[in-house]
mmCIF file of C-alpha atoms in Angstrom:
data_model
loop_
_atom_site.group_PDB
_atom_site.id
_atom_site.type_symbol
_atom_site.label_atom_id
_atom_site.label_comp_id
_atom_site.label_asym_id
_atom_site.label_seq_id
_atom_site.Cartn_x
_atom_site.Cartn_y
_atom_site.Cartn_z
ATOM 1 C CA MET A 20 -14.412 4.719 11.050
ATOM 2 C CA THR A 21 -14.244 1.297 9.465
ATOM 3 C CA THR A 22 -14.115 -1.836 11.577
ATOM 4 C CA GLN A 23 -10.594 -3.067 12.240
ATOM 5 C CA PRO A 24 -9.862 -6.272 10.291
ATOM 6 C CA ILE A 25 -9.511 -9.610 12.050
ATOM 7 C CA HIS A 26 -5.895 -9.943 10.884
ATOM 8 C CA ASP A 27 -4.978 -6.525 12.316
ATOM 9 C CA HIS A 28 -1.982 -7.673 14.395
ATOM 10 C CA LEU A 29 -0.473 -9.604 11.484
ATOM 11 C CA VAL A 30 -0.397 -6.522 9.275
ATOM 12 C CA THR A 31 1.728 -4.693 11.879
ATOM 13 C CA ASP A 32 4.067 -7.545 12.922
ATOM 14 C CA ARG A 33 7.443 -5.881 12.439
ATOM 15 C CA SER A 34 9.379 -9.144 12.352
ATOM 16 C CA LEU A 35 7.135 -10.531 9.639
ATOM 17 C CA LEU A 36 7.152 -7.258 7.702
ATOM 18 C CA SER A 37 10.941 -6.992 7.669
ATOM 19 C CA THR A 38 11.469 -10.630 6.626
ATOM 20 C CA LYS A 39 8.759 -12.560 4.797
ATOM 21 C CA ALA A 40 6.626 -9.652 3.610
ATOM 22 C CA TYR A 41 9.271 -7.116 2.602
ATOM 23 C CA GLY A 42 12.573 -8.917 3.054
ATOM 24 C CA THR A 43 12.962 -8.309 -0.676
ATOM 25 C CA GLY A 44 10.994 -6.218 -3.139
ATOM 26 C CA GLN A 45 9.455 -9.236 -4.878
ATOM 27 C CA HIS A 46 5.984 -9.216 -3.331
ATOM 28 C CA LEU A 47 5.643 -5.431 -3.388
ATOM 29 C CA ALA A 48 6.620 -5.370 -7.070
ATOM 30 C CA ALA A 49 3.926 -7.963 -7.838
ATOM 31 C CA ARG A 50 1.269 -5.761 -6.241
ATOM 32 C CA GLN A 51 2.564 -2.641 -7.978
ATOM 33 C CA SER A 52 2.693 -4.342 -11.378
ATOM 34 C CA LEU A 53 -1.056 -5.003 -11.472
ATOM 35 C CA TYR A 54 -1.659 -1.287 -12.022
ATOM 36 C CA GLN A 55 -0.106 -1.351 -15.494
ATOM 37 C CA TRP A 56 -3.482 -2.700 -16.656
ATOM 38 C CA GLN A 57 -5.444 0.147 -15.031
ATOM 39 C CA THR A 58 -7.412 2.763 -16.959
ATOM 40 C CA PRO A 59 -6.987 5.623 -16.478
ATOM 41 C CA SER A 60 -3.331 5.232 -15.659
ATOM 42 C CA HIS A 61 -2.123 7.333 -12.718
ATOM 43 C CA ASP A 62 1.529 8.350 -12.461
ATOM 44 C CA LEU A 63 1.753 8.296 -8.658
ATOM 45 C CA PRO A 64 5.454 9.246 -8.469
ATOM 46 C CA GLY A 65 4.756 12.074 -10.922
ATOM 47 C CA ILE A 66 1.872 13.346 -8.795
ATOM 48 C CA VAL A 67 4.127 13.315 -5.738
ATOM 49 C CA VAL A 68 6.850 15.215 -7.599
ATOM 50 C CA GLY A 69 4.253 17.793 -8.622
ATOM 51 C CA GLU A 70 3.141 18.272 -5.022
ATOM 52 C CA LEU A 71 6.778 18.891 -4.043
ATOM 53 C CA ALA A 72 7.078 21.847 -6.434
ATOM 54 C CA ASP A 73 7.481 24.423 -3.657
ATOM 55 C CA VAL A 74 9.497 22.199 -1.321
ATOM 56 C CA ARG A 75 13.174 22.801 -0.662
ATOM 57 C CA GLY A 76 15.787 21.008 1.414
ATOM 58 C CA VAL A 77 15.364 17.470 2.752
ATOM 59 C CA VAL A 78 12.523 15.084 1.907
ATOM 60 C CA ALA A 79 12.200 11.787 3.781
ATOM 61 C CA ASP A 80 10.395 8.839 2.202
ATOM 62 C CA VAL A 81 9.341 6.854 5.270
ATOM 63 C CA GLY A 82 8.503 3.261 4.400
ATOM 64 C CA CYS A 83 10.098 3.728 0.994
ATOM 65 C CA GLY A 84 9.930 0.024 0.095
ATOM 66 C CA ASN A 85 11.697 -0.741 -3.164
ATOM 67 C CA GLY A 86 12.476 2.915 -3.822
ATOM 68 C CA LYS A 87 10.015 3.552 -6.649
ATOM 69 C CA PHE A 88 9.214 7.056 -5.410
ATOM 70 C CA VAL A 89 12.743 7.785 -4.208
ATOM 71 C CA SER A 90 14.254 7.267 -7.645
ATOM 72 C CA ARG A 91 11.627 9.410 -9.368
ATOM 73 C CA VAL A 92 12.003 12.320 -6.953
ATOM 74 C CA ARG A 93 15.779 12.144 -7.247
ATOM 75 C CA ASP A 94 15.574 12.128 -11.047
ATOM 76 C CA ASP A 95 13.074 14.964 -11.349
ATOM 77 C CA ARG A 96 14.242 17.079 -8.378
ATOM 78 C CA PRO A 97 18.022 16.670 -8.039
ATOM 79 C CA ASP A 98 18.044 19.831 -5.900
ATOM 80 C CA LEU A 99 16.268 17.953 -3.085
ATOM 81 C CA ASN A 100 18.070 15.789 -0.551
ATOM 82 C CA VAL A 101 15.967 12.612 -0.477
ATOM 83 C CA LEU A 102 16.285 10.361 2.567
ATOM 84 C CA PRO A 103 14.919 6.820 2.031
ATOM 85 C CA MET A 104 13.797 4.961 5.177
ATOM 86 C CA ASP A 105 12.156 1.606 5.885
ATOM 87 C CA VAL A 106 11.879 -0.924 8.713
ATOM 88 C CA SER A 107 13.161 -3.691 6.416
ATOM 89 C CA TYR A 108 16.885 -3.747 5.740
ATOM 90 C CA GLY A 109 16.444 -6.296 2.951
ATOM 91 C CA ILE A 110 14.090 -4.301 0.763
ATOM 92 C CA LEU A 111 16.334 -1.229 0.912
ATOM 93 C CA GLY A 112 18.864 -3.206 -1.122
ATOM 94 C CA ALA A 113 20.655 -0.961 -3.573
ATOM 95 C CA ILE A 114 18.872 2.306 -2.700
ATOM 96 C CA PRO A 115 21.692 4.804 -2.102
ATOM 97 C CA GLY A 116 21.628 6.537 1.264
ATOM 98 C CA ALA A 117 18.815 4.419 2.700
ATOM 99 C CA VAL A 118 18.545 3.865 6.445
ATOM 100 C CA VAL A 119 16.547 1.458 8.591
ATOM 101 C CA ALA A 120 14.041 3.419 10.662
ATOM 102 C CA ASP A 121 10.573 3.189 12.185
ATOM 103 C CA VAL A 122 8.027 5.944 11.533
ATOM 104 C CA GLN A 123 6.929 5.678 15.173
ATOM 105 C CA GLN A 124 10.351 6.982 16.256
ATOM 106 C CA LEU A 125 12.080 8.784 13.432
ATOM 107 C CA PRO A 126 15.801 9.543 13.845
ATOM 108 C CA ILE A 127 15.235 13.044 12.504
ATOM 109 C CA ALA A 128 15.480 16.371 14.329
ATOM 110 C CA ASP A 129 12.394 18.479 14.956
ATOM 111 C CA GLY A 130 11.403 20.755 12.089
ATOM 112 C CA SER A 131 14.159 19.656 9.733
ATOM 113 C CA LEU A 132 12.263 18.424 6.658
ATOM 114 C CA GLY A 133 10.663 20.255 3.787
ATOM 115 C CA ALA A 134 8.422 17.256 3.208
ATOM 116 C CA VAL A 135 7.839 13.736 4.437
ATOM 117 C CA LEU A 136 6.313 10.926 2.384
ATOM 118 C CA ALA A 137 4.335 8.059 3.923
ATOM 119 C CA LEU A 138 3.051 6.206 0.888
ATOM 120 C CA HIS A 139 0.941 3.084 1.262
ATOM 121 C CA MET A 140 2.551 2.208 4.575
ATOM 122 C CA LEU A 141 0.638 3.632 7.562
ATOM 123 C CA TYR A 142 -1.607 0.559 7.648
ATOM 124 C CA HIS A 143 1.488 -1.399 8.705
ATOM 125 C CA VAL A 144 2.102 0.830 11.738
ATOM 126 C CA GLU A 145 0.885 -0.384 15.127
ATOM 127 C CA ASP A 146 0.541 3.041 16.751
ATOM 128 C CA GLN A 147 -0.781 5.220 13.950
ATOM 129 C CA ALA A 148 -1.397 8.214 16.231
ATOM 130 C CA GLN A 149 2.265 8.203 17.256
ATOM 131 C CA ALA A 150 3.366 7.842 13.644
ATOM 132 C CA VAL A 151 1.272 10.849 12.613
ATOM 133 C CA ARG A 152 2.758 12.904 15.458
ATOM 134 C CA GLU A 153 6.224 11.990 14.191
ATOM 135 C CA LEU A 154 5.329 13.013 10.639
ATOM 136 C CA GLY A 155 4.277 16.409 11.964
ATOM 137 C CA ARG A 156 7.227 16.780 14.353
ATOM 138 C CA VAL A 157 9.915 16.491 11.679
ATOM 139 C CA LEU A 158 8.385 19.067 9.311
ATOM 140 C CA ALA A 159 9.794 22.560 9.035
ATOM 141 C CA PRO A 160 7.322 25.484 9.024
ATOM 142 C CA GLY A 161 5.438 25.350 5.723
ATOM 143 C CA GLY A 162 6.401 21.716 5.197
ATOM 144 C CA ILE A 163 4.018 19.068 3.894
ATOM 145 C CA ALA A 164 3.316 15.412 4.504
ATOM 146 C CA ILE A 165 2.196 13.331 1.524
ATOM 147 C CA VAL A 166 0.334 10.167 2.477
ATOM 148 C CA SER A 167 -1.349 7.546 0.324
ATOM 149 C CA THR A 168 -3.663 4.590 0.795
ATOM 150 C CA ASN A 169 -6.707 2.853 -0.718
ATOM 151 C CA SER A 170 -10.439 3.139 -0.182
ATOM 152 C CA GLN A 171 -12.334 0.454 1.703
ATOM 153 C CA ALA A 172 -14.065 -0.185 -1.654
ATOM 154 C CA ASP A 173 -10.776 -0.773 -3.487
ATOM 155 C CA LYS A 174 -10.410 -4.084 -5.404
ATOM 156 C CA ARG A 175 -13.457 -5.734 -3.872
ATOM 157 C CA GLU A 176 -13.528 -8.103 -6.842
ATOM 158 C CA LEU A 177 -10.243 -9.610 -5.657
ATOM 159 C CA GLU A 178 -11.630 -10.211 -2.176
ATOM 160 C CA HIS A 179 -14.713 -11.877 -3.683
ATOM 161 C CA LEU A 180 -12.523 -14.017 -5.945
ATOM 162 C CA TRP A 181 -10.366 -15.104 -3.004
ATOM 163 C CA ARG A 182 -13.323 -16.075 -0.824
ATOM 164 C CA GLN A 183 -14.949 -17.983 -3.674
ATOM 165 C CA ALA A 184 -11.737 -19.881 -4.403
ATOM 166 C CA ALA A 185 -11.182 -20.542 -0.702
ATOM 167 C CA GLY A 186 -14.730 -21.838 -0.416
ATOM 168 C CA ASP A 187 -14.170 -24.200 -3.324
ATOM 169 C CA VAL A 188 -11.038 -25.580 -1.667
ATOM 170 C CA LEU A 189 -12.766 -25.997 1.698
ATOM 171 C CA GLY A 190 -15.987 -27.347 0.224
ATOM 172 C CA VAL A 191 -18.138 -24.492 1.531
ATOM 173 C CA GLN A 192 -20.050 -21.685 -0.160
ATOM 174 C CA GLU A 193 -17.554 -18.978 0.802
ATOM 175 C CA GLY A 194 -14.184 -19.238 2.499
ATOM 176 C CA PRO A 195 -12.517 -16.897 5.015
ATOM 177 C CA ALA A 196 -11.272 -13.457 4.051
ATOM 178 C CA ARG A 197 -7.619 -13.032 3.230
ATOM 179 C CA VAL A 198 -5.346 -10.615 5.068
ATOM 180 C CA GLN A 199 -6.253 -7.102 3.902
ATOM 181 C CA LEU A 200 -3.468 -4.561 4.216
ATOM 182 C CA SER A 201 -5.041 -1.158 3.667
ATOM 183 C CA ALA A 202 -8.121 -2.012 5.781
ATOM 184 C CA ARG A 203 -6.287 -0.594 8.833
ATOM 185 C CA PHE A 204 -5.857 2.821 7.211
ATOM 186 C CA THR A 205 -8.374 3.553 4.472
ATOM 187 C CA LEU A 206 -9.117 6.723 2.542
ATOM 188 C CA GLU A 207 -12.307 6.993 4.563
ATOM 189 C CA ASP A 208 -10.454 6.770 7.907
ATOM 190 C CA ALA A 209 -7.327 8.718 6.996
ATOM 191 C CA PRO A 210 -8.572 12.317 7.429
ATOM 192 C CA ALA A 211 -9.622 11.694 11.040
ATOM 193 C CA ILE A 212 -6.353 9.939 11.885
ATOM 194 C CA LEU A 213 -4.203 12.571 10.178
ATOM 195 C CA GLY A 214 -6.387 15.441 11.415
ATOM 196 C CA THR A 215 -5.043 15.192 14.953
ATOM 197 C CA VAL A 216 -1.836 16.801 13.690
ATOM 198 C CA PHE A 217 -2.636 18.217 10.277
ATOM 199 C CA GLY A 218 -5.134 21.054 9.956
ATOM 200 C CA GLU A 219 -5.256 21.116 6.173
ATOM 201 C CA ILE A 220 -5.744 17.846 4.297
ATOM 202 C CA ARG A 221 -6.357 17.759 0.553
ATOM 203 C CA THR A 222 -7.294 14.432 -1.000
ATOM 204 C CA ILE A 223 -6.446 13.516 -4.584
ATOM 205 C CA LEU A 224 -8.687 10.632 -5.626
ATOM 206 C CA LEU A 225 -7.264 8.076 -8.064
ATOM 207 C CA PRO A 226 -10.092 5.912 -9.410
ATOM 208 C CA GLY A 227 -9.692 3.363 -12.161
ATOM 209 C CA VAL A 228 -10.528 -0.039 -13.562
ATOM 210 C CA ILE A 229 -8.019 -2.822 -14.100
ATOM 211 C CA GLU A 230 -8.832 -5.123 -17.013
ATOM 212 C CA VAL A 231 -6.789 -8.256 -17.623
ATOM 213 C CA THR A 232 -7.208 -10.757 -20.434
ATOM 214 C CA GLU A 233 -5.079 -13.410 -18.800
ATOM 215 C CA ALA A 234 -5.040 -14.672 -15.236
ATOM 216 C CA GLU A 235 -1.366 -14.285 -14.361
ATOM 217 C CA PRO A 236 -1.251 -10.610 -13.220
ATOM 218 C CA VAL A 237 -4.096 -11.201 -10.753
ATOM 219 C CA VAL A 238 -2.645 -14.538 -9.632
ATOM 220 C CA ALA A 239 0.708 -12.846 -8.967
ATOM 221 C CA HIS A 240 -1.059 -10.180 -6.915
ATOM 222 C CA LEU A 241 -2.851 -12.780 -4.791
ATOM 223 C CA ALA A 242 0.340 -14.817 -4.396
ATOM 224 C CA SER A 243 2.182 -11.720 -3.111
ATOM 225 C CA TYR A 244 0.381 -12.254 0.220
ATOM 226 C CA GLU A 245 2.464 -15.383 0.796
ATOM 227 C CA ALA A 246 3.970 -13.903 3.980
ATOM 228 C CA TRP A 247 0.578 -14.411 5.635
ATOM 229 C CA ALA A 248 -0.136 -17.780 3.970
ATOM 230 C CA ASP A 249 -0.351 -19.744 7.226
ATOM 231 C CA LYS A 250 -2.769 -17.187 8.692
ATOM 232 C CA MET A 251 -5.414 -17.319 5.964
ATOM 233 C CA GLY A 252 -7.374 -20.279 7.328
ATOM 234 C CA VAL A 253 -7.168 -22.092 4.011
ATOM 235 C CA PRO A 254 -4.480 -23.967 2.018
ATOM 236 C CA PHE A 255 -2.753 -21.023 0.356
ATOM 237 C CA ARG A 256 -1.339 -22.568 -2.820
ATOM 238 C CA GLU A 257 -4.450 -24.616 -3.497
ATOM 239 C CA THR A 258 -6.556 -21.473 -3.177
ATOM 240 C CA ILE A 259 -4.256 -19.565 -5.516
ATOM 241 C CA GLU A 260 -4.595 -22.290 -8.143
ATOM 242 C CA ARG A 261 -8.371 -22.423 -7.739
ATOM 243 C CA ALA A 262 -8.468 -18.639 -8.160
ATOM 244 C CA ARG A 263 -6.496 -19.071 -11.390
ATOM 245 C CA GLU A 264 -9.096 -21.537 -12.650
ATOM 246 C CA ARG A 265 -11.935 -19.184 -11.789
ATOM 247 C CA LEU A 266 -10.148 -16.298 -13.524
ATOM 248 C CA ASP A 267 -9.668 -18.421 -16.642
ATOM 249 C CA GLU A 268 -13.378 -19.260 -16.616
ATOM 250 C CA VAL A 269 -14.395 -15.596 -16.402
ATOM 251 C CA ILE A 270 -11.947 -14.530 -19.113
ATOM 252 C CA ARG A 271 -13.124 -17.298 -21.450
ATOM 253 C CA ALA A 272 -16.755 -16.288 -20.897
ATOM 254 C CA GLU A 273 -16.415 -12.494 -20.875
ATOM 255 C CA GLY A 274 -13.065 -11.829 -22.533
ATOM 256 C CA VAL A 275 -11.773 -9.882 -19.536
ATOM 257 C CA PHE A 276 -11.599 -9.831 -15.732
ATOM 258 C CA ARG A 277 -12.280 -6.420 -14.219
ATOM 259 C CA VAL A 278 -11.149 -4.973 -10.907
ATOM 260 C CA THR A 279 -12.445 -1.614 -9.666
ATOM 261 C CA CYS A 280 -9.808 0.500 -7.925
ATOM 262 C CA LEU A 281 -9.928 3.565 -5.731
ATOM 263 C CA GLY A 282 -6.741 4.884 -4.214
ATOM 264 C CA GLY A 283 -5.781 8.336 -3.114
ATOM 265 C CA ILE A 284 -3.046 10.731 -2.073
ATOM 266 C CA LEU A 285 -3.517 13.052 0.901
ATOM 267 C CA VAL A 286 -1.474 16.247 1.001
ATOM 268 C CA CYS A 287 -1.273 17.440 4.594
ATOM 269 C CA ARG A 288 -0.173 20.649 6.304
ATOM 270 C CA PRO A 289 0.169 20.883 10.099
ATOM 271 C CA HIS A 290 -2.068 22.955 12.338
ATOM 272 C CA ARG A 291 -0.678 26.475 12.601
#
């Protein structure tokens, strides 16, 4: 398994997550928006809907965030009863029927769901083993859990850019790493963590390359980590602006800034 990141406890701080990080959908939307420049383009909500083809009854989206997947499932599968859940009251906003809940202790009866979604959120959970047990507990016989995260190789160019910019600001060759969210639950680690409860795990790999011809989409992505700004070990805004300058330099020289992506969706069935 990969080494746990140095900012591990900050990524799971529930108070910070429910206020600064996800008190609204602003920062999450900035990270999501970067993918509009990815080739090939992956319709993640569409993939999830496809995996729910044989599911009936209630589907919980645990850690639903701004409701991107909730709205798509409701539109495409009006026969399903979709239950949106998140630890942050603020980000739930105008999502109808949403409830505040923690995946480590779901307010759902045993065996009552046709499916449970845990999309790009298990890296925020302190006790991942307990969370996985809860995902299995609430599933009805034949039910599925759909989980997503990124590879440890995902967007390495952004980490390199950040450390270069941080180094420039600090006057050293390379600055400290920024907080990395998915490092606590990567595609490489996920099967072992999920495998304690789920006997069948199928991984759908979603590779791609993001190409931007202006700095702003990448700058907005970096700035979306503002919740952890005082934990980065470097002046946050100054580093963001230096990153912008470096991006502009690359784009002027090469015409484009490229970011290599590798995410994935894991479709899980419990041990029989």
